[in-house]
XYZ file of C-alpha atoms in Angstrom:
661
model
C 80.124 -44.323 -111.683
C 83.287 -46.372 -111.458
C 83.009 -49.968 -110.291
C 86.735 -50.487 -109.927
C 87.514 -51.285 -106.326
C 90.611 -51.518 -104.273
C 90.291 -54.269 -101.689
C 91.821 -52.425 -98.772
C 90.249 -53.175 -95.447
C 87.473 -51.056 -94.016
C 88.586 -49.293 -90.878
C 87.213 -47.227 -88.040
C 87.761 -43.514 -88.703
C 90.369 -41.787 -86.571
C 88.702 -38.403 -86.982
C 86.062 -36.703 -89.022
C 88.848 -35.620 -91.368
C 89.788 -39.214 -92.091
C 89.403 -40.168 -95.705
C 89.500 -43.405 -97.561
C 92.749 -45.266 -97.130
C 92.535 -45.727 -100.868
C 92.543 -41.958 -101.100
C 89.022 -41.290 -102.327
C 86.798 -38.815 -100.539
C 83.605 -39.852 -98.834
C 84.268 -40.386 -95.155
C 83.038 -36.891 -94.357
C 79.523 -37.791 -95.550
C 78.826 -40.509 -92.985
C 77.202 -39.807 -89.603
C 79.567 -38.499 -86.953
C 80.823 -41.141 -84.567
C 80.808 -40.726 -80.804
C 84.335 -42.054 -80.326
C 86.436 -41.310 -83.435
C 89.124 -43.792 -82.399
C 86.654 -46.670 -82.319
C 83.644 -46.292 -84.544
C 83.633 -46.281 -88.235
C 83.560 -44.770 -91.573
C 84.517 -47.018 -94.432
C 88.014 -46.535 -95.771
C 86.905 -46.687 -99.378
C 84.018 -45.199 -101.281
C 83.796 -47.968 -103.878
C 80.770 -50.231 -103.568
C 80.651 -53.798 -104.821
C 80.316 -54.013 -108.606
C 76.909 -55.076 -109.834
C 76.699 -58.837 -110.146
C 76.445 -60.660 -113.451
C 72.703 -61.296 -113.790
C 72.772 -64.025 -116.420
C 72.578 -67.776 -115.925
C 75.619 -69.931 -115.199
C 74.645 -73.579 -114.851
C 76.842 -76.265 -113.343
C 77.354 -78.823 -116.106
C 80.681 -80.169 -114.899
C 81.364 -83.756 -113.925
C 83.252 -82.533 -110.862
C 80.365 -80.632 -109.370
C 79.385 -80.403 -105.733
C 75.752 -80.269 -104.848
C 74.669 -82.383 -101.909
C 74.013 -81.102 -98.436
C 76.976 -79.817 -96.492
C 78.499 -82.629 -94.494
C 80.423 -82.879 -91.265
C 84.060 -83.888 -91.256
C 83.298 -87.584 -90.738
C 80.943 -87.854 -93.710
C 81.847 -89.799 -96.819
C 82.211 -88.171 -100.206
C 79.487 -88.910 -102.728
C 82.079 -89.754 -105.402
C 85.138 -91.926 -105.432
C 88.208 -89.729 -105.030
C 91.821 -90.594 -104.376
C 91.054 -90.163 -100.693
C 88.411 -88.754 -98.408
C 89.945 -85.791 -96.597
C 90.488 -86.414 -92.898
C 90.127 -83.468 -90.530
C 93.026 -83.918 -88.102
C 93.015 -80.657 -86.153
C 90.847 -77.552 -86.147
C 91.061 -74.491 -83.927
C 90.013 -70.860 -83.785
C 92.670 -68.493 -85.065
C 92.782 -64.740 -84.537
C 89.434 -63.092 -83.897
C 88.386 -59.452 -83.895
C 88.608 -59.088 -80.119
C 92.194 -60.408 -80.035
C 93.195 -58.189 -82.924
C 91.517 -55.073 -81.506
C 92.876 -55.399 -77.950
C 96.482 -56.287 -78.755
C 99.298 -53.704 -78.588
C 97.948 -52.033 -75.437
C 94.549 -51.669 -77.106
C 96.007 -49.340 -79.748
C 94.439 -51.157 -82.672
C 91.638 -50.230 -85.050
C 88.472 -52.196 -85.665
C 88.941 -53.589 -89.157
C 87.059 -55.721 -91.672
C 87.826 -58.110 -93.334
C 90.726 -60.127 -91.843
C 92.590 -61.081 -95.080
C 94.241 -64.290 -93.914
C 97.861 -65.136 -94.518
C 98.936 -68.645 -93.460
C 102.219 -70.541 -93.467
C 103.319 -73.724 -91.706
C 106.391 -75.862 -91.135
C 108.718 -77.361 -88.535
C 105.883 -77.782 -86.048
C 104.600 -74.188 -86.261
C 101.633 -72.457 -87.891
C 101.796 -68.682 -88.450
C 98.640 -66.708 -89.161
C 98.660 -63.044 -90.196
C 95.501 -60.951 -90.580
C 94.550 -57.291 -90.809
C 96.398 -56.130 -88.671
C 97.844 -58.748 -86.318
C 99.649 -62.083 -86.212
C 99.988 -65.145 -84.018
C 102.094 -68.298 -84.052
C 100.673 -71.646 -82.941
C 101.907 -75.146 -82.356
C 100.209 -77.885 -84.351
C 97.611 -78.356 -81.599
C 96.473 -74.744 -81.851
C 98.209 -73.336 -78.778
C 99.806 -69.919 -79.204
C 103.574 -70.097 -78.647
C 103.885 -66.330 -78.197
C 103.886 -64.664 -74.762
C 100.275 -64.793 -73.517
C 99.742 -61.034 -73.248
C 101.983 -58.045 -73.872
C 99.340 -55.517 -72.803
C 99.802 -53.328 -69.738
C 97.589 -54.057 -67.862
C 96.882 -57.542 -69.230
C 93.716 -58.113 -71.267
C 92.055 -61.539 -70.966
C 91.634 -63.623 -74.132
C 94.158 -61.792 -76.323
C 95.992 -65.137 -76.507
C 99.413 -63.843 -77.521
C 98.206 -61.904 -80.557
C 100.735 -59.291 -81.725
C 99.900 -56.198 -83.785
C 101.583 -56.057 -87.187
C 102.587 -52.439 -86.523
C 104.345 -53.673 -83.393
C 106.052 -56.564 -85.220
C 107.279 -54.211 -87.963
C 108.562 -51.648 -85.423
C 106.028 -49.007 -86.444
C 104.055 -46.703 -84.144
C 100.650 -48.126 -83.184
C 97.802 -48.013 -85.671
C 96.203 -45.490 -83.320
C 97.783 -44.141 -80.135
C 94.820 -43.467 -77.884
C 96.969 -42.139 -75.041
C 98.369 -39.462 -77.377
C 95.079 -38.131 -78.697
C 94.361 -40.818 -81.287
C 97.495 -40.153 -83.329
C 97.605 -42.518 -86.274
C 100.490 -44.657 -87.396
C 101.135 -46.168 -90.822
C 98.288 -48.185 -92.348
C 99.393 -51.823 -92.613
C 97.217 -54.105 -94.748
C 96.968 -57.224 -96.961
C 99.284 -59.635 -95.103
C 100.643 -62.818 -96.663
C 103.217 -65.277 -95.388
C 105.254 -68.168 -96.761
C 107.518 -70.863 -95.334
C 110.194 -71.922 -97.797
C 111.092 -75.583 -97.312
C 114.105 -75.218 -99.561
C 115.803 -72.469 -97.557
C 114.066 -73.065 -94.194
C 113.073 -69.424 -93.894
C 109.754 -67.731 -93.128
C 108.612 -64.693 -95.137
C 105.900 -62.167 -94.254
C 104.756 -59.403 -96.620
C 102.366 -56.481 -96.103
C 101.423 -53.328 -97.965
C 102.021 -50.215 -95.852
C 100.486 -46.811 -96.555
C 102.187 -43.785 -95.038
C 99.774 -41.510 -93.179
C 99.552 -38.191 -91.399
C 98.838 -38.100 -87.678
C 95.115 -37.660 -88.379
C 94.997 -40.829 -90.479
C 94.920 -39.260 -93.925
C 97.175 -41.009 -96.392
C 100.194 -39.290 -97.938
C 100.313 -41.248 -101.189
C 103.600 -43.021 -100.565
C 103.194 -46.753 -100.045
C 105.568 -49.681 -99.872
C 105.934 -53.387 -99.311
C 107.344 -54.398 -95.964
C 109.096 -57.766 -96.109
C 110.194 -59.653 -93.003
C 112.404 -62.768 -93.159
C 113.133 -65.114 -90.281
C 116.773 -65.547 -89.328
C 116.363 -69.269 -88.820
C 114.070 -72.235 -89.514
C 111.539 -71.335 -86.795
C 109.222 -68.302 -86.631
C 109.756 -67.719 -82.904
C 110.869 -65.684 -81.146
C 109.547 -62.785 -83.190
C 112.691 -60.860 -82.308
C 114.591 -63.326 -84.497
C 113.287 -61.832 -87.755
C 114.908 -59.273 -90.025
C 112.669 -56.441 -91.214
C 114.057 -55.525 -94.627
C 114.210 -51.958 -95.976
C 110.820 -50.898 -97.374
C 110.210 -51.440 -101.092
C 108.509 -48.258 -102.443
C 105.632 -48.997 -104.813
C 103.894 -45.637 -105.372
C 105.443 -45.623 -108.881
C 105.228 -41.877 -109.377
C 108.931 -41.329 -110.002
C 109.795 -40.762 -106.338
C 111.946 -42.910 -104.029
C 113.518 -44.633 -107.017
C 110.212 -45.853 -108.465
C 109.268 -45.568 -112.152
C 106.555 -43.109 -113.135
C 103.394 -44.942 -114.167
C 101.465 -41.660 -114.512
C 98.646 -42.392 -112.112
C 95.942 -39.755 -111.887
C 95.290 -37.353 -109.013
C 91.927 -36.949 -107.335
C 89.267 -35.044 -109.260
C 88.691 -32.758 -106.285
C 90.984 -31.725 -103.421
C 90.203 -33.250 -100.051
C 89.746 -31.461 -96.742
C 92.589 -31.614 -94.257
C 96.105 -32.512 -95.312
C 96.687 -32.715 -99.066
C 98.657 -35.776 -100.194
C 102.408 -35.359 -100.430
C 102.286 -37.530 -103.567
C 99.021 -36.684 -105.351
C 99.829 -38.735 -108.480
C 100.872 -41.831 -106.572
C 99.766 -45.299 -107.571
C 98.833 -47.922 -104.981
C 99.905 -51.592 -105.025
C 96.669 -53.150 -103.810
C 95.981 -56.809 -102.985
C 99.575 -58.078 -102.943
C 100.125 -61.842 -102.962
C 103.237 -63.942 -102.910
C 104.656 -66.979 -104.660
C 108.022 -68.633 -105.087
C 110.003 -71.000 -107.255
C 113.507 -72.421 -106.825
C 115.125 -69.057 -107.541
C 112.746 -66.217 -106.898
C 110.236 -64.721 -104.535
C 107.357 -62.907 -106.246
C 104.871 -60.285 -105.109
C 102.045 -59.404 -107.463
C 99.771 -56.425 -106.864
C 96.922 -54.638 -108.595
C 98.062 -51.108 -109.374
C 95.415 -48.391 -109.213
C 95.511 -44.630 -109.058
C 95.873 -43.926 -105.348
C 93.626 -40.858 -105.613
C 92.198 -41.069 -109.117
C 89.719 -43.545 -110.568
C 91.634 -45.802 -112.953
C 93.242 -49.208 -112.857
C 96.741 -49.519 -114.306
C 97.700 -53.203 -114.371
C 98.691 -56.135 -112.251
C 102.410 -55.758 -111.560
C 104.928 -58.485 -110.759
C 107.824 -57.720 -108.404
C 110.484 -60.428 -108.785
C 113.159 -60.784 -106.090
C 116.043 -63.179 -105.691
C 115.020 -65.507 -102.880
C 118.603 -65.733 -101.672
C 118.967 -61.992 -102.024
C 116.050 -61.382 -99.675
C 117.548 -63.743 -97.137
C 120.701 -61.624 -97.288
C 118.720 -58.383 -96.896
C 118.847 -57.346 -100.560
C 115.509 -56.008 -101.838
C 116.625 -55.240 -105.395
C 113.992 -56.531 -107.772
C 112.645 -56.569 -111.301
C 109.266 -54.902 -111.906
C 107.121 -56.249 -114.749
C 103.877 -54.600 -115.833
C 101.068 -56.492 -117.551
C 99.547 -53.613 -119.523
C 98.112 -54.520 -122.935
C 98.973 -58.197 -122.506
C 95.509 -59.850 -122.604
C 93.495 -58.882 -125.703
C 95.052 -55.429 -125.433
C 93.914 -55.066 -121.826
C 95.906 -55.334 -118.586
C 96.320 -58.409 -116.468
C 94.298 -58.320 -113.251
C 95.096 -60.198 -110.014
C 97.847 -62.242 -111.651
C 98.268 -64.632 -108.723
C 101.689 -66.323 -108.380
C 101.932 -70.030 -107.638
C 103.418 -71.736 -104.618
C 104.443 -75.363 -104.729
C 106.172 -78.186 -102.877
C 109.891 -77.425 -102.945
C 110.663 -80.700 -104.678
C 108.462 -79.779 -107.631
C 109.632 -76.378 -108.800
C 109.702 -75.999 -112.572
C 113.417 -75.794 -113.355
C 113.017 -75.755 -117.140
C 113.363 -72.515 -119.052
C 116.149 -71.406 -116.750
C 113.689 -71.612 -113.859
C 109.981 -70.853 -114.205
C 107.308 -69.296 -112.022
C 103.657 -69.758 -113.033
C 100.620 -67.514 -112.481
C 96.879 -67.604 -113.197
C 94.398 -64.766 -113.711
C 90.809 -64.186 -114.811
C 89.238 -61.404 -116.864
C 85.573 -60.876 -115.986
C 86.108 -57.971 -113.575
C 85.890 -54.423 -114.879
C 89.611 -53.870 -114.274
C 90.366 -56.503 -116.922
C 87.939 -55.171 -119.524
C 87.606 -51.434 -118.898
C 90.455 -50.188 -116.697
C 89.440 -46.546 -117.116
C 86.440 -47.222 -114.901
C 83.458 -48.045 -117.113
C 81.241 -51.076 -116.635
C 82.223 -54.225 -118.492
C 80.228 -57.425 -119.143
C 81.336 -58.908 -115.782
C 81.404 -62.389 -117.231
C 84.004 -64.396 -119.138
C 84.896 -67.868 -120.327
C 88.663 -67.323 -120.342
C 91.478 -68.238 -117.981
C 94.913 -66.660 -118.458
C 97.971 -68.836 -117.795
C 101.251 -66.992 -117.283
C 104.882 -67.965 -116.923
C 107.987 -66.033 -115.962
C 111.072 -67.786 -117.273
C 114.829 -67.567 -116.710
C 114.268 -66.887 -113.021
C 117.749 -68.220 -112.252
C 119.004 -64.883 -113.611
C 117.558 -63.184 -110.513
C 120.773 -64.152 -108.741
C 122.819 -62.249 -111.322
C 123.705 -58.582 -111.525
C 121.488 -58.170 -114.611
C 118.383 -60.383 -114.457
C 116.854 -61.254 -117.817
C 113.275 -62.435 -117.323
C 110.660 -63.275 -119.937
C 106.928 -63.014 -119.209
C 104.427 -64.728 -121.459
C 100.815 -65.905 -121.279
C 98.207 -68.001 -123.016
C 94.430 -67.612 -122.844
C 92.438 -70.827 -122.330
C 88.717 -71.394 -122.791
C 86.934 -72.504 -119.615
C 83.381 -72.684 -118.295
C 81.605 -69.355 -118.018
C 82.028 -67.406 -114.788
C 80.738 -64.044 -113.659
C 80.848 -61.533 -110.831
C 78.717 -63.027 -108.029
C 76.031 -61.282 -106.033
C 76.538 -60.726 -102.336
C 75.962 -63.716 -100.078
C 72.848 -64.016 -97.959
C 73.269 -65.326 -94.426
C 71.051 -67.221 -92.011
C 69.075 -64.953 -89.683
C 70.199 -64.753 -86.063
C 71.196 -62.414 -83.268
C 72.755 -59.146 -84.493
C 73.258 -56.991 -81.392
C 75.159 -54.231 -83.194
C 72.108 -53.708 -85.407
C 69.905 -53.886 -82.304
C 72.012 -51.195 -80.644
C 71.701 -48.911 -83.671
C 67.936 -49.464 -83.603
C 67.467 -49.038 -79.842
C 65.798 -45.811 -78.716
C 65.281 -46.502 -74.990
C 68.524 -47.585 -73.275
C 69.535 -44.852 -70.804
C 72.925 -43.391 -71.671
C 74.819 -40.251 -70.593
C 74.061 -38.859 -74.064
C 70.309 -39.458 -73.978
C 68.028 -42.450 -74.513
C 69.033 -45.051 -77.070
C 71.987 -47.404 -77.408
C 72.765 -45.796 -80.773
C 73.941 -42.692 -78.889
C 76.907 -44.641 -77.512
C 78.043 -45.125 -81.101
C 76.893 -41.999 -82.931
C 76.040 -38.377 -82.277
C 72.572 -37.171 -83.363
C 70.604 -37.441 -85.508
C 69.475 -41.001 -84.893
C 70.176 -43.388 -87.766
C 67.345 -45.011 -89.722
C 66.276 -48.538 -88.856
C 69.017 -51.036 -89.643
C 68.580 -54.500 -91.137
C 71.519 -56.939 -91.286
C 72.858 -57.024 -94.812
C 74.623 -59.454 -97.109
C 78.287 -60.374 -97.376
C 80.712 -59.438 -100.131
C 81.332 -62.440 -102.402
C 84.385 -61.109 -104.249
C 84.418 -60.104 -107.918
C 85.601 -63.197 -109.834
C 89.310 -62.377 -109.445
C 91.679 -65.325 -109.221
C 92.315 -66.749 -105.774
C 95.245 -68.821 -104.495
C 97.297 -70.668 -107.133
C 99.240 -73.879 -106.559
C 101.733 -75.790 -108.731
C 102.210 -79.485 -107.997
C 102.400 -82.805 -109.811
C 103.130 -80.912 -113.026
C 99.815 -79.044 -112.890
C 98.485 -75.625 -111.932
C 95.520 -75.465 -109.568
C 93.331 -72.434 -108.971
C 89.790 -71.264 -108.267
C 87.667 -68.119 -108.258
C 84.294 -66.859 -107.042
C 81.492 -66.822 -109.586
C 77.784 -66.329 -109.985
C 76.207 -69.793 -110.100
C 72.570 -70.570 -110.850
C 71.178 -73.035 -108.308
C 67.789 -72.357 -106.678
C 68.576 -68.823 -107.876
C 71.787 -66.981 -108.636
C 74.166 -67.667 -105.770
C 77.872 -67.307 -105.188
C 79.726 -70.449 -106.151
C 83.252 -71.480 -107.052
C 84.769 -72.409 -110.394
C 87.982 -74.419 -110.092
C 90.656 -75.222 -112.654
C 93.413 -77.779 -113.142
C 95.788 -76.712 -115.918
C 98.619 -78.531 -117.648
C 101.145 -75.743 -118.355
C 103.008 -78.070 -120.760
C 106.429 -76.561 -120.273
C 107.989 -73.281 -119.283
C 106.568 -70.978 -121.962
C 102.883 -72.117 -121.513
C 102.188 -71.766 -125.236
C 101.004 -75.378 -125.289
C 99.125 -75.121 -121.992
C 95.751 -76.852 -121.815
C 92.844 -77.172 -119.440
C 93.007 -80.618 -117.875
C 89.872 -80.376 -115.774
C 87.499 -77.742 -114.368
C 84.135 -77.490 -112.712
C 81.898 -75.724 -110.253
C 81.113 -76.076 -106.577
C 77.848 -74.785 -105.178
C 75.111 -75.609 -102.696
C 71.439 -74.802 -103.214
C 70.191 -72.127 -100.841
C 73.739 -71.222 -99.851
C 76.959 -69.604 -101.045
C 80.576 -70.742 -101.102
C 83.204 -68.001 -101.296
C 86.922 -67.192 -101.181
C 88.459 -70.528 -102.214
C 92.074 -71.498 -101.553
C 93.660 -74.685 -102.928
C 96.782 -76.603 -101.987
C 97.775 -80.154 -102.899
C 100.332 -82.757 -101.960
C 103.178 -83.626 -104.310
C 101.026 -86.402 -105.790
C 98.127 -84.056 -106.534
C 95.768 -84.896 -103.676
C 94.348 -81.617 -102.554
C 91.990 -79.629 -100.385
C 90.051 -76.487 -101.257
C 89.079 -74.241 -98.330
C 86.246 -71.696 -98.457
C 83.493 -69.997 -96.461
C 80.021 -71.590 -96.528
C 77.146 -69.186 -95.782
C 73.505 -68.901 -96.761
C 69.900 -69.595 -95.895
C 70.860 -72.703 -93.912
C 74.291 -71.745 -92.623
C 75.836 -68.997 -90.571
C 79.271 -68.103 -91.998
C 81.215 -71.357 -91.600
C 84.707 -72.641 -92.374
C 84.371 -75.409 -94.941
C 86.439 -77.463 -97.369
C 86.262 -80.088 -100.104
C 88.704 -82.551 -101.603
C 90.136 -81.919 -105.061
C 92.152 -84.093 -107.421
C 92.694 -84.339 -111.153
C 90.671 -87.547 -111.583
C 87.476 -87.022 -109.582
C 87.517 -83.234 -109.439
C 86.004 -81.637 -106.349
C 84.202 -83.682 -103.707
C 81.371 -82.858 -101.348
C 81.349 -79.968 -98.917
C 82.674 -80.681 -95.429
C 82.331 -78.256 -92.518
C 85.462 -77.771 -90.419
C 83.695 -75.372 -88.037
C 80.055 -74.335 -88.236
C 79.270 -70.672 -87.777
C 77.741 -69.834 -84.401
C 75.766 -66.815 -85.601
C 75.519 -64.227 -88.377
C 78.120 -61.651 -89.271
C 77.333 -58.456 -87.358
C 80.111 -56.138 -88.449
C 80.094 -52.389 -88.969
C 80.486 -52.578 -92.751
C 76.962 -54.019 -92.954
C 75.344 -50.848 -91.628
C 75.118 -47.515 -93.509
C 75.501 -45.327 -90.394
C 78.917 -46.866 -89.800
C 80.163 -47.517 -93.348
C 79.767 -45.519 -96.527
C 78.761 -47.345 -98.615
C 77.551 -50.309 -96.556
C 79.157 -53.412 -97.994
C 79.467 -56.417 -95.694
C 83.198 -56.986 -96.010
C 84.270 -60.624 -95.980
C 87.444 -62.422 -97.002
C 89.261 -60.861 -98.881
C 91.099 -64.169 -99.154
C 91.690 -67.434 -97.346
C 94.743 -69.665 -97.492
C 95.924 -73.263 -97.860
C 99.481 -74.586 -97.428
C 101.194 -77.959 -97.575
C 102.948 -79.304 -94.478
C 104.376 -82.773 -95.042
C 101.512 -84.956 -96.270
C 98.811 -82.755 -94.759
C 97.353 -79.395 -95.703
C 96.606 -76.491 -93.382
C 93.612 -74.391 -94.439
C 92.302 -71.059 -93.166
C 88.966 -69.327 -93.720
C 86.947 -66.577 -92.117
C 83.886 -67.623 -90.096
C 81.754 -66.483 -87.147
C 82.748 -68.218 -83.909
C 80.399 -66.491 -81.473
C 76.893 -65.276 -80.917
C 75.324 -63.269 -78.122
C 72.124 -61.486 -77.239
C 71.566 -57.758 -77.159
C 71.479 -57.841 -73.344
C 74.858 -59.588 -73.309
C 76.168 -57.041 -75.802
C 75.290 -53.968 -73.741
C 76.798 -55.695 -70.701
C 77.325 -53.869 -67.433
C 76.767 -50.517 -69.096
C 73.010 -50.874 -68.737
C 73.303 -51.478 -65.003
C 75.703 -48.766 -63.904
C 75.456 -46.199 -66.681
C 79.153 -46.352 -67.577
C 80.413 -47.100 -71.018
C 84.159 -47.689 -70.813
C 84.146 -50.551 -73.245
C 86.767 -52.891 -71.845
C 85.981 -52.032 -68.231
C 82.247 -52.655 -68.521
C 82.225 -55.186 -71.325
C 80.050 -53.033 -73.562
C 79.817 -54.692 -76.956
C 82.321 -57.434 -76.103
C 80.051 -60.344 -75.096
C 82.533 -61.781 -72.606
C 85.480 -60.816 -74.815
C 84.329 -62.895 -77.784
C 83.809 -60.001 -80.225
C 84.398 -56.297 -80.710
C 81.703 -53.723 -80.183
C 81.501 -53.134 -83.948
C 82.324 -56.548 -85.384
C 82.471 -60.271 -84.663
C 84.611 -61.973 -87.302
C 86.942 -64.816 -86.515
C 89.243 -67.134 -88.415
C 89.490 -70.928 -88.444
C 92.666 -72.917 -88.989
C 92.404 -76.628 -89.763
C 94.755 -79.447 -90.688
C 93.396 -81.879 -93.262
C 94.969 -85.005 -94.715
C 93.649 -85.535 -98.253
């Protein structure tokens, strides 16, 4: 059974014909939902890959290991500075996302945070909404565009709305689906004073089934500020199905093994550009994506889409596409993450150079046809794309090269345990006595018979050892990934890297420093690093485990002392209680978390963003007024909303913090 997995979000099914957004069948096998526009089947049939079950011991000098500390605590080692938490506020949460755009949003996990900051603004984009804040955490967007207004939406705008698409689901028109927008990232370019936002968009039929065609949507601000949102240019879509249609090359992706029910794809041999991320140098703007069969079972390679930065600002989306097939020990590159950097420190040698990092423990990097690989590695791949100044010419001439470095062993981590607490969605699925119009049992509000088996809150996805955010500053490359780490037992930890690229072609690149971060009894996941121009940095991540509800945390990082102790920017208020934890609502059940955080430089401070849980409530609070009056209109009665702090089938939130390292 294939372990390759596309990291598209999990989404509530629009109808019983809905299939995986990644195109694989499976949604038809889950229990039928009571309200198809609200309650879920997973959008993808891939489960988490089995974790590496060997031993990975932290032997680094830069290790973390003490108890998690509050923001005022001192680091246990002498670093260049102890990071100071200046500002911290709750970003977009599931309720705000779900009830924006006249309530025509889907319930989605995970959020996938994009973050960018500059000129006194902070922009956050998640699956599938955005907001813009001032530096104190106040939304600067109109407070509510819903008709009638919905309390606590806090200015949140749906990405479909921002991109001028139909709603994700139009409930007033019989649950007609719009395009599937996913994997947002954003970037503020200090050099050009423009804001960029990128998403992957999947074209869909009215019933939610995907067509096969997919494209990048790129939005560029018309000025130095991100508001008003009307002052952005939405560029023409960039097709990325790579099946020979719409001007794309033909990468010969495979069709599904078996036809699906409902609408057949218009492009059955389409590829999909999953997990796009963005970087920039002085000349170019880069989107990298993991290319899979949209409907088949194989991984192709990580692709690099190179645009002229100035061209994008002028509305020109012409680009150079570079594949990474057969480039790492005869295997493809996987999650080749492009670097961002302070604008004063771009690498201008080699005709302009953009750097990337990638790892190779995941099955995609060792067995792209879908078999199981070793799921562990001791290699880090350093990449460079040179002569990027040619992107401004009529005939760009780019050179891509890489070097493999030896690093400490890492491996695919197991899922993360979480501290026990109130999980009212699980309680609802287990309840057999609450009176409802459909019969006794809260579960009947969510599902049609038969009753689901007893549900127990599960564990959270800890990623698969793919590279996370990459940063270039002070002449060095900084990056980190999730790994199995042996503490009290095998947990999810972080391995971090500081690399000296040693020039544009990276052939003399060397590992300057690396190490692990972990905490006994707990897990740290989804790291994101940014540093100042002098190399003083912050690494953001989620902290969760036996002692901690999912929390937004961070640690200092520099090239002399390594990584400091764990600091908590915002402690989790309760456990994750989302639909992807529970088999009746997701197939397979896989507690979706992440899929990435973010960190960006703003002056001498760093803004960080991580997923966490900001609320908790009891089962009685969850069922709300419905128990008293027998009505179940969710917004009207508050069913599942816990005073508008969560959605009825999920409770994720995001945390945005400003730290001075």
